[in-house]
Tab-separated table of C-alpha atoms in Angstrom:
chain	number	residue	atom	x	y	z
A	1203	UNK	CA	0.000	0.000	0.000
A	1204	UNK	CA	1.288	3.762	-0.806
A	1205	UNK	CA	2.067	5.291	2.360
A	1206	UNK	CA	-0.852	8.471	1.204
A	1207	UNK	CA	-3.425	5.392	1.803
A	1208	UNK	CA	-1.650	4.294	5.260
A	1209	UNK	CA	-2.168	8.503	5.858
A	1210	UNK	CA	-5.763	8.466	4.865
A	1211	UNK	CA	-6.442	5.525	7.105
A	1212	UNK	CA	-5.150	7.288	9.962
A	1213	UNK	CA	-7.056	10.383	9.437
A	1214	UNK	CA	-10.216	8.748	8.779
A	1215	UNK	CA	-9.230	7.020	12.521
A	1216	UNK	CA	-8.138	10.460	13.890
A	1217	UNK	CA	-11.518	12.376	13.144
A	1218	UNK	CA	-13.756	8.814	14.351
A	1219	UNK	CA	-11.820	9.432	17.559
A	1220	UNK	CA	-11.851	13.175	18.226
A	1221	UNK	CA	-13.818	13.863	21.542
A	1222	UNK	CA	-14.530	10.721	22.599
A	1223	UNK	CA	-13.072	9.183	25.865
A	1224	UNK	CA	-16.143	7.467	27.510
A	1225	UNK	CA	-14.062	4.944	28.730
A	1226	UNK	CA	-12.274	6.862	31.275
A	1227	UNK	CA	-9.016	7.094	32.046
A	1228	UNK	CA	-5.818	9.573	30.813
A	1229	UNK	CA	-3.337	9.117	27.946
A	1230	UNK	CA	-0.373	6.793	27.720
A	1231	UNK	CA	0.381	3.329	29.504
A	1232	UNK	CA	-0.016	2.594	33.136
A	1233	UNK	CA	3.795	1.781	35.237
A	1234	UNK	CA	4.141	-1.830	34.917
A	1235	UNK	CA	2.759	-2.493	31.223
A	1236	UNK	CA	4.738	-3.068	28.587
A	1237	UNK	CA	3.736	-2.589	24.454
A	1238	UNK	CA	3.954	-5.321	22.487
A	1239	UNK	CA	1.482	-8.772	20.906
A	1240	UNK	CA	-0.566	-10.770	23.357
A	1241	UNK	CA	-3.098	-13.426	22.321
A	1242	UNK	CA	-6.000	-14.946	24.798
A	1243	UNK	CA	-9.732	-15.071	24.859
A	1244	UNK	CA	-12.583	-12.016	25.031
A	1245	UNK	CA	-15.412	-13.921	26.627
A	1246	UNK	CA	-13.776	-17.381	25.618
A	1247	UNK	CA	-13.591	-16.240	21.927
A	1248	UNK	CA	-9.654	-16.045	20.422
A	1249	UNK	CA	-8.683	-12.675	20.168
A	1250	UNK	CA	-5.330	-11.455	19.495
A	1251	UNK	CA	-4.073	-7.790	20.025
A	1252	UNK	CA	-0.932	-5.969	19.510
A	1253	UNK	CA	-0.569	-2.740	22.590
A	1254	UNK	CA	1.362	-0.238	20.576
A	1255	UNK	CA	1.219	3.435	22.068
A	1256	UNK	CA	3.835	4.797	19.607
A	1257	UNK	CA	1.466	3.851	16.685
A	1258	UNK	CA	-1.939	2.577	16.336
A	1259	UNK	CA	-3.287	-0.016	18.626
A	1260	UNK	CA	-6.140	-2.586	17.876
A	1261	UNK	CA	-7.077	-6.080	17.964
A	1262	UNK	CA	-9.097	-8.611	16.443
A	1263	UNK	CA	-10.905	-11.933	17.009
A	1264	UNK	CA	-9.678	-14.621	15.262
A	1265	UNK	CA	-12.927	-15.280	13.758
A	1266	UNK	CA	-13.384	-12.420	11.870
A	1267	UNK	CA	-9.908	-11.527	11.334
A	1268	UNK	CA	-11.286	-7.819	10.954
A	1269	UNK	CA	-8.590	-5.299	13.166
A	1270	UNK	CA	-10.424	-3.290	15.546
A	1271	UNK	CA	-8.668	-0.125	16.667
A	1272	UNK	CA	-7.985	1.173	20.646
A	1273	UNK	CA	-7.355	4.085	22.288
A	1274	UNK	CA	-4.728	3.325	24.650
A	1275	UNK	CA	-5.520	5.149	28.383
A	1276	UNK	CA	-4.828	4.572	31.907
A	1277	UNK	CA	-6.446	4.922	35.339
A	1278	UNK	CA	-3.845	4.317	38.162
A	1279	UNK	CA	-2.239	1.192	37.581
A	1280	UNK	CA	-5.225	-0.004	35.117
A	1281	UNK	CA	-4.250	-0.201	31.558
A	1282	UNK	CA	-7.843	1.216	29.857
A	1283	UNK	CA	-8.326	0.500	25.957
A	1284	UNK	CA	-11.315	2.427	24.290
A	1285	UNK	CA	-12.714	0.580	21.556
A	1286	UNK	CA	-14.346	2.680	18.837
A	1287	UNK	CA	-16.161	2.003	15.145
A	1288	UNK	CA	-17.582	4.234	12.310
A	1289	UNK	CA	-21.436	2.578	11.504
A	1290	UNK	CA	-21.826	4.972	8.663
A	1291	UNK	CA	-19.952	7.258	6.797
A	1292	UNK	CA	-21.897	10.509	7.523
A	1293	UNK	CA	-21.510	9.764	11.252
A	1294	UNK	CA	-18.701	10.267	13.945
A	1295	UNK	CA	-17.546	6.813	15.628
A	1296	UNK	CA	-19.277	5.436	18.788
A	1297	UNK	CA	-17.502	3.417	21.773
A	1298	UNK	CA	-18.104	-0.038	21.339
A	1299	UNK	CA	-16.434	-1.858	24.153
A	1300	UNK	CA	-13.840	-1.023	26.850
A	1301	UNK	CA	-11.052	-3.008	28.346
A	1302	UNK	CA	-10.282	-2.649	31.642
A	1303	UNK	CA	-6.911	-4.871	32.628
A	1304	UNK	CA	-3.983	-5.001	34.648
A	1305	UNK	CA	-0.438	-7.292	34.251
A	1306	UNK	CA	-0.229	-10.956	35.268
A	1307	UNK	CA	2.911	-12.345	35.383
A	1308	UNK	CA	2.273	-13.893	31.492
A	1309	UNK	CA	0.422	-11.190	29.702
A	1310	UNK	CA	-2.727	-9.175	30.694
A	1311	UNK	CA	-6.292	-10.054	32.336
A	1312	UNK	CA	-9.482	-8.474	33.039
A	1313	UNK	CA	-12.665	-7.369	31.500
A	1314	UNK	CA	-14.212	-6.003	28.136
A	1315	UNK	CA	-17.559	-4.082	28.425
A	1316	UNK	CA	-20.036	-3.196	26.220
A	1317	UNK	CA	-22.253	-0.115	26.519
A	1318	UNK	CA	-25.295	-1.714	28.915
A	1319	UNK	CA	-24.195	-4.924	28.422
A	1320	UNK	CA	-21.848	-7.317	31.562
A	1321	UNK	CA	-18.609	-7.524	31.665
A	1322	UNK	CA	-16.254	-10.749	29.591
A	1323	UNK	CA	-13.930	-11.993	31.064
A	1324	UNK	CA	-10.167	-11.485	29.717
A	1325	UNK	CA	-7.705	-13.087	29.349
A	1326	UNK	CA	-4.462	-12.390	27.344
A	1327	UNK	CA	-0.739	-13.685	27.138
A	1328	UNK	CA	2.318	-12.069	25.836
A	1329	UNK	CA	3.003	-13.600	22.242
A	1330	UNK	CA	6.880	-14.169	20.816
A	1331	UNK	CA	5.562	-13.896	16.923
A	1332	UNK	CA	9.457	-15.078	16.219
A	1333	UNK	CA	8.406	-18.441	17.702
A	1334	UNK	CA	5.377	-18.876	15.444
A	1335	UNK	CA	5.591	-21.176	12.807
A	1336	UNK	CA	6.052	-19.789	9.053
A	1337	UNK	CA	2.919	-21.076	6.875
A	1338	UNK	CA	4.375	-19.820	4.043
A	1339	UNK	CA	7.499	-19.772	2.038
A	1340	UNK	CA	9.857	-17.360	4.216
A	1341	UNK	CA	10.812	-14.114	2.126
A	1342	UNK	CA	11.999	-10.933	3.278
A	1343	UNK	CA	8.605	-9.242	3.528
A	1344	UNK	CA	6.742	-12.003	5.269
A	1345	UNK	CA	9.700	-11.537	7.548
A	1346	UNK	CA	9.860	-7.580	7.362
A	1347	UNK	CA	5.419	-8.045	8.323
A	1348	UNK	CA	6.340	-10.322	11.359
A	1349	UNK	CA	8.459	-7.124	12.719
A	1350	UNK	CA	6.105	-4.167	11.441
A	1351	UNK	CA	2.367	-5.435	11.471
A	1352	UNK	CA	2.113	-8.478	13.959
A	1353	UNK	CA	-1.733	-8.546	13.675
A	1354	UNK	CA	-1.192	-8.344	9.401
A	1355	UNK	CA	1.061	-11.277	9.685
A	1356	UNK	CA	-1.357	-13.151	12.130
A	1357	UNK	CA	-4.013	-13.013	9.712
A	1358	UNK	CA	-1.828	-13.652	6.478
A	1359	UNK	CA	0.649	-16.182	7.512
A	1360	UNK	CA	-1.552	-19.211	6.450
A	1361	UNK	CA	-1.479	-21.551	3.596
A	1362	UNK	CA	-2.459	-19.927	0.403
A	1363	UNK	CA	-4.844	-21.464	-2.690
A	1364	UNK	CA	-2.629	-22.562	-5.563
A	1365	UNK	CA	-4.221	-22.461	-8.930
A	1366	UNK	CA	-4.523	-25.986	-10.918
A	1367	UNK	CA	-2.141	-24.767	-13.742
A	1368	UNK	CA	0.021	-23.028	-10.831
A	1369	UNK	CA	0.069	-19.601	-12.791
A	1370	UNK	CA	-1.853	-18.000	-9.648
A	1371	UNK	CA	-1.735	-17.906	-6.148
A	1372	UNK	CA	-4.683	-16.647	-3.947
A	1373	UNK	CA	-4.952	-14.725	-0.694
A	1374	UNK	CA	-7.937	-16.655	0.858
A	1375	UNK	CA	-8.668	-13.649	3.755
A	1376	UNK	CA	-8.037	-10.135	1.040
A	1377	UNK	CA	-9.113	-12.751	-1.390
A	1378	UNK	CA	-6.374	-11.367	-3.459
A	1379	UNK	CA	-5.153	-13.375	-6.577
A	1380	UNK	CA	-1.215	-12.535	-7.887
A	1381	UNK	CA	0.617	-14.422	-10.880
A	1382	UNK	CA	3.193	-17.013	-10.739
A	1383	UNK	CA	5.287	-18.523	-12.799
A	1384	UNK	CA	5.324	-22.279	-13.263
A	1385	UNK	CA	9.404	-23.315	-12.128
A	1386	UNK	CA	10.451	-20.014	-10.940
A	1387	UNK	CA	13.434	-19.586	-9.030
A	1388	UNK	CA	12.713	-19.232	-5.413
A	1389	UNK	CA	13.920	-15.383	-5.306
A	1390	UNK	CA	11.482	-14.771	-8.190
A	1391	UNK	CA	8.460	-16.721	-5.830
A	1392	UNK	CA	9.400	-15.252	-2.843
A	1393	UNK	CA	9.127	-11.583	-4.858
A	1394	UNK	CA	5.861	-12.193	-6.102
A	1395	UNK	CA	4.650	-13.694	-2.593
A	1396	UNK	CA	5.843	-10.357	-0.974
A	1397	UNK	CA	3.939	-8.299	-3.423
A	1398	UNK	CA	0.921	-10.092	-2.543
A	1399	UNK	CA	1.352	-10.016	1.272
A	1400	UNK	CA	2.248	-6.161	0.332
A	1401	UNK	CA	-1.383	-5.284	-0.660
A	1402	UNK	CA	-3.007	-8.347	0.942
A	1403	UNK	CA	-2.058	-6.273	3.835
A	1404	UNK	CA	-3.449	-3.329	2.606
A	1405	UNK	CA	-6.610	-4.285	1.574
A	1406	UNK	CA	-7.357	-6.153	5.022
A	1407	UNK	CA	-6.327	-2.510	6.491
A	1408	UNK	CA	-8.793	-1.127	3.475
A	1409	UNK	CA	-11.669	-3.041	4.752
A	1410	UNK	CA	-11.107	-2.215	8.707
A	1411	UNK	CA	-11.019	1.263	8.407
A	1412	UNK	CA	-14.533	1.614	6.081
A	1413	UNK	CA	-17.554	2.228	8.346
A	1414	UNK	CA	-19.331	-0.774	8.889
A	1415	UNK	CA	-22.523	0.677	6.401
A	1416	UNK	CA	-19.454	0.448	3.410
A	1417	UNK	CA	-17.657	-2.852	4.110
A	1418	UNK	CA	-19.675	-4.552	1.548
A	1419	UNK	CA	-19.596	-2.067	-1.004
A	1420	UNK	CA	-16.408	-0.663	-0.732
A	1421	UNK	CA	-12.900	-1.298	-0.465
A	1422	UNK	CA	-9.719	-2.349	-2.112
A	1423	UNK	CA	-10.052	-3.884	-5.945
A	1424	UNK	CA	-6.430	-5.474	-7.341
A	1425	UNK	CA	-5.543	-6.585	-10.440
A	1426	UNK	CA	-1.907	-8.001	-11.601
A	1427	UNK	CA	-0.525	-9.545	-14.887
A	1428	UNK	CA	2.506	-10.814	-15.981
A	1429	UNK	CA	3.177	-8.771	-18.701
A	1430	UNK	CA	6.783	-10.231	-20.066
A	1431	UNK	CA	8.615	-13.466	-19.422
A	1432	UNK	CA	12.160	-13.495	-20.782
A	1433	UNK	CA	14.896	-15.405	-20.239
A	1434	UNK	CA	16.374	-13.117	-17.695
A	1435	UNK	CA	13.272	-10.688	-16.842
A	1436	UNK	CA	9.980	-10.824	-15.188
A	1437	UNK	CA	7.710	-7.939	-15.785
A	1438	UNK	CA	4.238	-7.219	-13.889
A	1439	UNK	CA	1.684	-4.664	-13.733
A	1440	UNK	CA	-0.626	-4.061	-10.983
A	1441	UNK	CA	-3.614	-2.061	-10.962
A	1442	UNK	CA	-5.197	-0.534	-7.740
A	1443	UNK	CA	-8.450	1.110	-7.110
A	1444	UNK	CA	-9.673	1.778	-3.181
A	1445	UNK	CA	-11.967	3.426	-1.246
A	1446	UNK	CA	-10.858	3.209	2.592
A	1447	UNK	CA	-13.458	6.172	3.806
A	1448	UNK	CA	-11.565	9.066	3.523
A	1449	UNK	CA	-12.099	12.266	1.402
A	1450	UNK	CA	-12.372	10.113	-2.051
A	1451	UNK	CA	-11.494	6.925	-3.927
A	1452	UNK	CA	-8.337	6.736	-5.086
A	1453	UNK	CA	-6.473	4.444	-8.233
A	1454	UNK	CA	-2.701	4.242	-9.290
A	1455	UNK	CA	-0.890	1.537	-11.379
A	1456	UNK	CA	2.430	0.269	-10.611
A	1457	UNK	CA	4.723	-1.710	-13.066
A	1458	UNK	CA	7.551	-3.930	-11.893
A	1459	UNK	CA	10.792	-5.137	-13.667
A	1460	UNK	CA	12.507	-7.917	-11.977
A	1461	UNK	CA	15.714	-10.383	-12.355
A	1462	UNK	CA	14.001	-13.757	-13.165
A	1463	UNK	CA	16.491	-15.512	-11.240
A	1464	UNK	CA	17.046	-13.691	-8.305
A	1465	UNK	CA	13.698	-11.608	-8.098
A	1466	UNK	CA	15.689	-8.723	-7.260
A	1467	UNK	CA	13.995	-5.320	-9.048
A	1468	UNK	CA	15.508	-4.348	-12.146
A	1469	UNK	CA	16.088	-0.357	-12.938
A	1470	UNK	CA	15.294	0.835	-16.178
A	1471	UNK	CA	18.493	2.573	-16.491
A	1472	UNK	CA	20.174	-0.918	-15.613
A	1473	UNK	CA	18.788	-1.714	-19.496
A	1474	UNK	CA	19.095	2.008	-21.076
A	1475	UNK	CA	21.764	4.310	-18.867
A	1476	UNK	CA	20.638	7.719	-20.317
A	1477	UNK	CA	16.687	7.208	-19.334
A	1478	UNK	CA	17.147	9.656	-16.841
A	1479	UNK	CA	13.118	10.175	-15.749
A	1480	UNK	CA	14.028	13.522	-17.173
A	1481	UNK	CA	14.532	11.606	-20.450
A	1482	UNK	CA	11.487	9.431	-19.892
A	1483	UNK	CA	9.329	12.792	-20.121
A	1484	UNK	CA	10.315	14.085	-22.857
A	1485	UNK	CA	10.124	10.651	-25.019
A	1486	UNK	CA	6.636	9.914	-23.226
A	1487	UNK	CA	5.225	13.100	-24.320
A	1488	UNK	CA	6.143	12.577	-27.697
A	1489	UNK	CA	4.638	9.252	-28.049
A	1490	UNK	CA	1.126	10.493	-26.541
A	1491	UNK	CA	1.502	14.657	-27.591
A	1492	UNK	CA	-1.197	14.116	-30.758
A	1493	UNK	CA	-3.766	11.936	-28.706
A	1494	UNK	CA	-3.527	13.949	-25.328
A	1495	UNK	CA	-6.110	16.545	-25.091
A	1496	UNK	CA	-5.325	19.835	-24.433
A	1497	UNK	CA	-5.594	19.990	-20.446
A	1498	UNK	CA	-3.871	16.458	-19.662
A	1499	UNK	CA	-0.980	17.539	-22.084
A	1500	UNK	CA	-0.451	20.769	-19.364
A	1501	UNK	CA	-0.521	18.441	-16.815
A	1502	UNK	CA	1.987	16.378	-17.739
A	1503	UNK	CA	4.210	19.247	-19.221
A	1504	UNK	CA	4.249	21.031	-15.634
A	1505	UNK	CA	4.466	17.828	-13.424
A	1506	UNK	CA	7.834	16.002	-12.161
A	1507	UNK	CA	9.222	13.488	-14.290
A	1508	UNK	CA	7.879	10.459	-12.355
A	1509	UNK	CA	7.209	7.190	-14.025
A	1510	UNK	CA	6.470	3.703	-13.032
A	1511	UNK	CA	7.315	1.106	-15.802
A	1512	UNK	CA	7.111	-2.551	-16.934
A	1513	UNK	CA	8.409	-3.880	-19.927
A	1514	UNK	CA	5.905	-5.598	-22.522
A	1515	UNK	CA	6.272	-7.672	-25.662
A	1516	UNK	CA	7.188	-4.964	-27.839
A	1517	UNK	CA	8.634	-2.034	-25.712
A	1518	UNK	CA	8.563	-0.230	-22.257
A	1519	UNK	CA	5.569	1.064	-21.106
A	1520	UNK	CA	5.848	4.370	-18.949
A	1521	UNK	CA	2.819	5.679	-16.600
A	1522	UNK	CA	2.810	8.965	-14.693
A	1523	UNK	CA	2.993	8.581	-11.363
A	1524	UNK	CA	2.356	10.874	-8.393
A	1525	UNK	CA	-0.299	12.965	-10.306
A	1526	UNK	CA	-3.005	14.720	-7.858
A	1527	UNK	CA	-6.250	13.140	-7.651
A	1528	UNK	CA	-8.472	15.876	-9.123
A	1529	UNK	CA	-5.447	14.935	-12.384
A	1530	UNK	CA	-5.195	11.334	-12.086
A	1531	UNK	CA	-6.886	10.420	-14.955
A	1532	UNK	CA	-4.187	12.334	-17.276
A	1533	UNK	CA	-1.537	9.259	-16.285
A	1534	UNK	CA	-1.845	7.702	-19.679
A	1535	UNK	CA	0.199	4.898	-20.388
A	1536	UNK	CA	3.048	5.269	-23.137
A	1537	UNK	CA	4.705	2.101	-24.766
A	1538	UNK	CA	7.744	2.847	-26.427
A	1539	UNK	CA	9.113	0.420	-29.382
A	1540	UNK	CA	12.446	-1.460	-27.998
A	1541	UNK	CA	13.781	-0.752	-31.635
A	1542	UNK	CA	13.540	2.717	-30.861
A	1543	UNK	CA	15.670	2.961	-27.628
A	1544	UNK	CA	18.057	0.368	-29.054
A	1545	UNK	CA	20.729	3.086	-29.387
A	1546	UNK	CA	20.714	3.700	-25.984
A	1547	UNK	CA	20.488	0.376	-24.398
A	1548	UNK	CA	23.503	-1.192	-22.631
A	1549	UNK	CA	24.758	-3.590	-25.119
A	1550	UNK	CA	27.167	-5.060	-22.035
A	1551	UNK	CA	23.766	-5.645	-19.978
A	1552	UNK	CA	22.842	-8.989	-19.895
A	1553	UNK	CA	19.397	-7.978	-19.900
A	1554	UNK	CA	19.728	-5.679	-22.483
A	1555	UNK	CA	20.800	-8.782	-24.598
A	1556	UNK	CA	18.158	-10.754	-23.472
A	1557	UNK	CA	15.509	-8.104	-24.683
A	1558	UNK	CA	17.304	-7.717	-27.978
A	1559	UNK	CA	18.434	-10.847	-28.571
A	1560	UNK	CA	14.232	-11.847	-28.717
C-alpha cells in the first residue's frame, strides 16, 4: 500500500476518535505495562491484540480476522483500551467496548464491556511472533510483516490457494489473486509472494477502516498480470483502485521489472543508462503529444518526471505517477518500441541482450 493510503487511514481514525473518551481514564500506559502482541480469549472467543502506544493499537478476534482499533488510556495502575467504530460514513464513531486490565505475570487479564451490556472476562498472554511457525514460504517481507504489522502477519501467515495450472496464487482472507510462474526460481516466488502479502495487507487494512454501512460495497479492488517473461526478466503490472473512507477513492498503477532468477527489481536505467526520468518525459510526451487533449498535455508538461514502468512484448511502457487526484486520470500509459531505444540500451547488460536478442 502507498504510504498516502496508510495517511488516509489514519485520518479517517483520527476524526472517528476526536472527543470521545467514555471509557475513562488519561493518555499513555499505566507503570508496569509493557507494548507489544498478546493473544488470549474475550469472553472465551480467540482474540489477538498488539498494545502499541507509539502507533496505532487494535485487535481482532480470530474469527473475523477484521482489526479493531484502541485508544490506549490509563487509570492508576489499570491499563484502559477504548474501543471505537464508524457505523456509517456521515456519522462520527461510537464506543463499542472497553477493556479494563492489569499485568499478570504472562500477559494481561481483566474485563471487556459493552455499553449496557456485563462484563467478559479477559484473558491475554504475551506472544513471541518469532516463535510462530512460518505457513508460508519465508521471504523478506513475510519476515519484514512479522516485525512491522504483527496482527497483518497473524491473519496472512496461512497456507495460500494454488491455482490448478500453478500460474496464480490466492490470498484466501483479502481474497487477493497474484501471478506465478510455473518453475520459478525461489527469489522470483518469494518476490511475487511479498507483493501479494504487500497489498493483501493493505486491503485487510482497506476493509477495517470503512464504516461498517461500506464494508460490503467498498474497499480495495487489485488486479496483476505478468506482462513479459524473458529469459532473464519478469515484468508485472498491478492495478489498484480503493476506497478506505476518507475524502475520495483513489487508483494508481504500478509496473515492476525484476531479475528472473534472483527476483531482485531491475532499474530501467540498468537496461538504457541515459533514461534519466528527465529523459522518460520528454520521449513519453512525444509518443502520446497528438492523442492527449489539451488539459492532460499541461498536466503532464508542468508535473515532475515520475514514471512507473514494466516492460511488454514490444517495448517499455511508462505511466505517470504521483499525479493529484483531481489529475489522475491524465496518467496515460506510453509504450515505447524497444527498436527505438536500441541506441541507448547497454549492449554489455545482460538484460539488455536478453531483450534484444528476442
Amino acid at each position: 500500500m502507498r504510504m498516502r493510503q496508510w495517511a488516509a487511514v489514519a485520518m479517517v481514525m483520527a476524526l472517528g476518535w476526536a472527543g470521545a473518551q467514555t471509557c475513562g481514564g488519561t493518555e499513555g500506559l499505566p507503570v508496569g505495562v509493557k507494548p507489544g502482541v498478546f493473544r488470549g480469549t474475550v469472553g472465551g472467543l480467540p482474540v489477538a491484540l498488539h498494545l502499541n502506544p507509539a502507533g496505532e493499537s487494535g485487535y481482532f478476534y480470530e474469527r473475523r480476522n477484521l482489526d479493531l482499533w484502541l485508544e490506549v488510556r490509563r487509570s492508576g495502575a489499570t491499563l484502559i483500551l477504548e474501543e471505537m467504530v464508524r457505523r456509517a460514513l456521515a456519522e462520527p464513531a461510537v464506543v463499542t467496548g472497553c477493556f479494563a486490565l492489569t499485568p499478570t505475570a504472562g500477559g494481561l487479564q481483566g474485563t471487556w464491556r459493552a455499553p449496557g451490556k456485563a462484563a467478559l472476562a479477559v484473558r491475554l498472554t504475551r506472544a513471541d511472533l518469532s516463535k510462530v511457525p512460518l505457513n508460508l514460504p519465508s521471504s523478506p517481507g513475510l519476515l519484514a510483516l512479522r516485525a512491522e504489522d504483527p496482527l497483518a502477519f497473524l491473519k496472512l501467515n496461512r497456507a495460500w490457494v494454488k491455482s490448478a495450472d500453478g500460474r496464480s496464487v490466492r490470498e484466501p482472507l483479502s481474497r487477493l489473486t497474484y501471478p506465478r510462474l510455473p518453475g520459478a526460481s525461489a527469489g522470483l516466488n518469494a518476490a511475487l509472494q511479498d507483493r501479494q502479502l504487500k497489498h493483501a495487507a493493505a486491503a485487510l487494512a482497506c476493509r477495517a477502516a470503512l464504516p461498517e454501512d461500506l464494508q460490503i460495497t467498498e474497499g480495495y479492488d487489485f488486479g496483476a498480470a505478468v506482462t513479459l517473461q524473458g529469459a532473464r526478466l519478469v515484468s508485472v503490472q498491478e492495478s489498484v483502485s480503493y476506497y478506505c473512507g476518507g475524502a475520495y477513492p483513489d487508483a494508481y498503477t504500478e509496473g515492476l521489472i525484476l531479475d528472473r532468477a534472483t527476483g531482485q527489481p531491475v532499474p530501467v536505467s540498468a537496461i538504457w543508462p541515459t533514461l534519466t526520468p528527465a529523459r522518460q518525459k520528454v520521449l513519453h510526451l512525444k509518443a502520446l503529444n497528438s492523442r492527449l487533449d489539451p488539459e492532460c498535455l499541461e498536466v503532464l508538461q508542468s508535473a515532475g518526471p515520475s514514471f512507473t514502468a514494466h516492460l511488454t512484448a514490444t517495448g517499455l511502457a511508462l505511466t505517470p505517477s504521483g499525479l493529484p487526484h483531481v489529475v489522475a486520470a491524465c496518467a496515460e500509459t506510453a509504450t515505447l518500441p524497444y527498436a527505438t531505444l536500441r541506441a541507448e540500451a547497454n549492449m554489455a547488460s545482460v538484460y539488455a541482450q536478453s531483450l534484444y536478442a528476442r
